[in-house]
Amino acid sequence: MSDVEIFEDAIEALALSPQVQDDLKARMDRVVAVARATAPVLTGDYQRSIHRVERPDDDGTTHVDTGVHYAIYVEHGTRQTDRNGRSIHPPRYNLSHALDAAGGDHDV
């Protein structure tokens, strides 16, 4: 059996390469498009605030974020219920679903 030598520095550097970063940006732009298209709209602030974070993390991770303080409640809902026990603000999982929907190499 032969030994396999793994160059971890090369693997870590790969995520920071311009080609990989361009691909990640394009993928996250598709996530933004899906998230905006499927976002619940009351005032439009949440929908308009969905964006790709311009600078990746130190490890090359690219993020999609929102600029409104209540985005966590849109995504995960609240436990608030009406007098009949029905959820007033159910979870929407908008960003999670957009990430799943845009994950393939299909047109949005």
One Martini backbone bead per residue (centre of mass of N, CA, C, O) as a GRO file, in nm:
protein
  108
    1MET     BB    1   0.098   0.035   0.022
    2SER     BB    2   0.050   0.367  -0.031
    3ASP     BB    3   0.127   0.685   0.035
    4VAL     BB    4  -0.040   0.985   0.130
    5GLU     BB    5   0.011   1.322   0.051
    6ILE     BB    6  -0.090   1.609   0.233
    7PHE     BB    7  -0.153   1.955   0.137
    8GLU     BB    8  -0.296   2.177   0.341
    9ASP     BB    9  -0.206   2.454   0.234
   10ALA     BB   10  -0.322   2.413  -0.051
   11ILE     BB   11  -0.614   2.372   0.032
   12GLU     BB   12  -0.651   2.645   0.178
   13ALA     BB   13  -0.568   2.823  -0.074
   14LEU     BB   14  -0.794   2.747  -0.274
   15ALA     BB   15  -1.029   2.922  -0.146
   16LEU     BB   16  -0.854   3.199  -0.232
   17SER     BB   17  -0.886   3.178  -0.513
   18PRO     BB   18  -1.015   3.348  -0.775
   19GLN     BB   19  -1.188   3.120  -0.898
   20VAL     BB   20  -1.338   3.036  -0.640
   21GLN     BB   21  -1.446   3.316  -0.563
   22ASP     BB   22  -1.612   3.359  -0.822
   23ASP     BB   23  -1.796   3.114  -0.778
   24LEU     BB   24  -1.909   3.195  -0.500
   25LYS     BB   25  -2.032   3.462  -0.587
   26ALA     BB   26  -2.228   3.344  -0.796
   27ARG     BB   27  -2.379   3.161  -0.597
   28MET     BB   28  -2.466   3.389  -0.396
   29ASP     BB   29  -2.626   3.551  -0.607
   30ARG     BB   30  -2.842   3.329  -0.637
   31VAL     BB   31  -2.936   3.338  -0.347
   32VAL     BB   32  -3.030   3.629  -0.352
   33ALA     BB   33  -3.242   3.597  -0.575
   34VAL     BB   34  -3.417   3.388  -0.426
   35ALA     BB   35  -3.462   3.541  -0.159
   36ARG     BB   36  -3.604   3.785  -0.288
   37ALA     BB   37  -3.834   3.623  -0.439
   38THR     BB   38  -3.929   3.471  -0.142
   39ALA     BB   39  -3.981   3.704   0.028
   40PRO     BB   40  -4.136   3.853   0.264
   41VAL     BB   41  -4.383   4.130   0.229
   42LEU     BB   42  -4.445   4.450   0.377
   43THR     BB   43  -4.215   4.687   0.312
   44GLY     BB   44  -3.921   4.565   0.178
   45ASP     BB   45  -3.668   4.575   0.360
   46TYR     BB   46  -3.579   4.283   0.373
   47GLN     BB   47  -3.554   4.228   0.071
   48ARG     BB   48  -3.345   4.466   0.010
   49SER     BB   49  -3.120   4.360   0.233
   50ILE     BB   50  -3.034   4.138   0.060
   51HIS     BB   51  -2.688   4.013   0.061
   52ARG     BB   52  -2.362   4.006  -0.036
   53VAL     BB   53  -2.073   3.974   0.104
   54GLU     BB   54  -1.791   4.108  -0.021
   55ARG     BB   55  -1.610   3.983   0.202
   56PRO     BB   56  -1.435   3.734   0.286
   57ASP     BB   57  -1.316   3.532   0.482
   58ASP     BB   58  -1.011   3.410   0.573
   59ASP     BB   59  -1.116   3.112   0.449
   60GLY     BB   60  -1.336   3.205   0.200
   61THR     BB   61  -1.602   3.268   0.306
   62THR     BB   62  -1.934   3.319   0.191
   63HIS     BB   63  -2.203   3.561   0.237
   64VAL     BB   64  -2.542   3.597   0.337
   65ASP     BB   65  -2.738   3.891   0.412
   66THR     BB   66  -2.891   4.124   0.636
   67GLY     BB   67  -3.005   4.473   0.735
   68VAL     BB   68  -3.204   4.365   0.956
   69HIS     BB   69  -3.296   4.309   1.290
   70TYR     BB   70  -3.550   4.091   1.213
   71ALA     BB   71  -3.441   3.839   1.050
   72ILE     BB   72  -3.448   3.612   1.264
   73TYR     BB   73  -3.769   3.609   1.269
   74VAL     BB   74  -3.813   3.533   0.978
   75GLU     BB   75  -3.650   3.270   0.982
   76HIS     BB   76  -3.748   3.147   1.297
   77GLY     BB   77  -3.935   3.304   1.447
   78THR     BB   78  -4.178   3.273   1.706
   79ARG     BB   79  -4.366   3.200   2.012
   80GLN     BB   80  -4.596   3.357   1.930
   81THR     BB   81  -4.947   3.353   2.017
   82ASP     BB   82  -5.257   3.308   2.009
   83ARG     BB   83  -5.548   3.222   2.184
   84ASN     BB   84  -5.533   2.933   2.002
   85GLY     BB   85  -5.208   2.861   1.953
   86ARG     BB   86  -5.118   3.017   1.713
   87SER     BB   87  -4.888   3.123   1.511
   88ILE     BB   88  -4.784   3.447   1.427
   89HIS     BB   89  -4.455   3.383   1.372
   90PRO     BB   90  -4.347   3.195   1.155
   91PRO     BB   91  -4.125   3.024   1.002
   92ARG     BB   92  -3.942   3.069   0.680
   93TYR     BB   93  -3.649   3.002   0.580
   94ASN     BB   94  -3.538   3.176   0.340
   95LEU     BB   95  -3.226   3.141   0.330
   96SER     BB   96  -3.218   2.836   0.344
   97HIS     BB   97  -3.387   2.783   0.086
   98ALA     BB   98  -3.207   2.945  -0.107
   99LEU     BB   99  -2.957   2.773  -0.073
  100ASP     BB  100  -3.085   2.514  -0.179
  101ALA     BB  101  -3.201   2.621  -0.457
  102ALA     BB  102  -2.901   2.740  -0.554
  103GLY     BB  103  -2.699   2.488  -0.544
  104GLY     BB  104  -2.724   2.441  -0.824
  105ASP     BB  105  -2.669   2.436  -1.193
  106HIS     BB  106  -2.915   2.638  -1.222
  107ASP     BB  107  -3.151   2.841  -1.313
  108VAL     BB  108  -3.330   3.125  -1.162
   0.00000   0.00000   0.00000
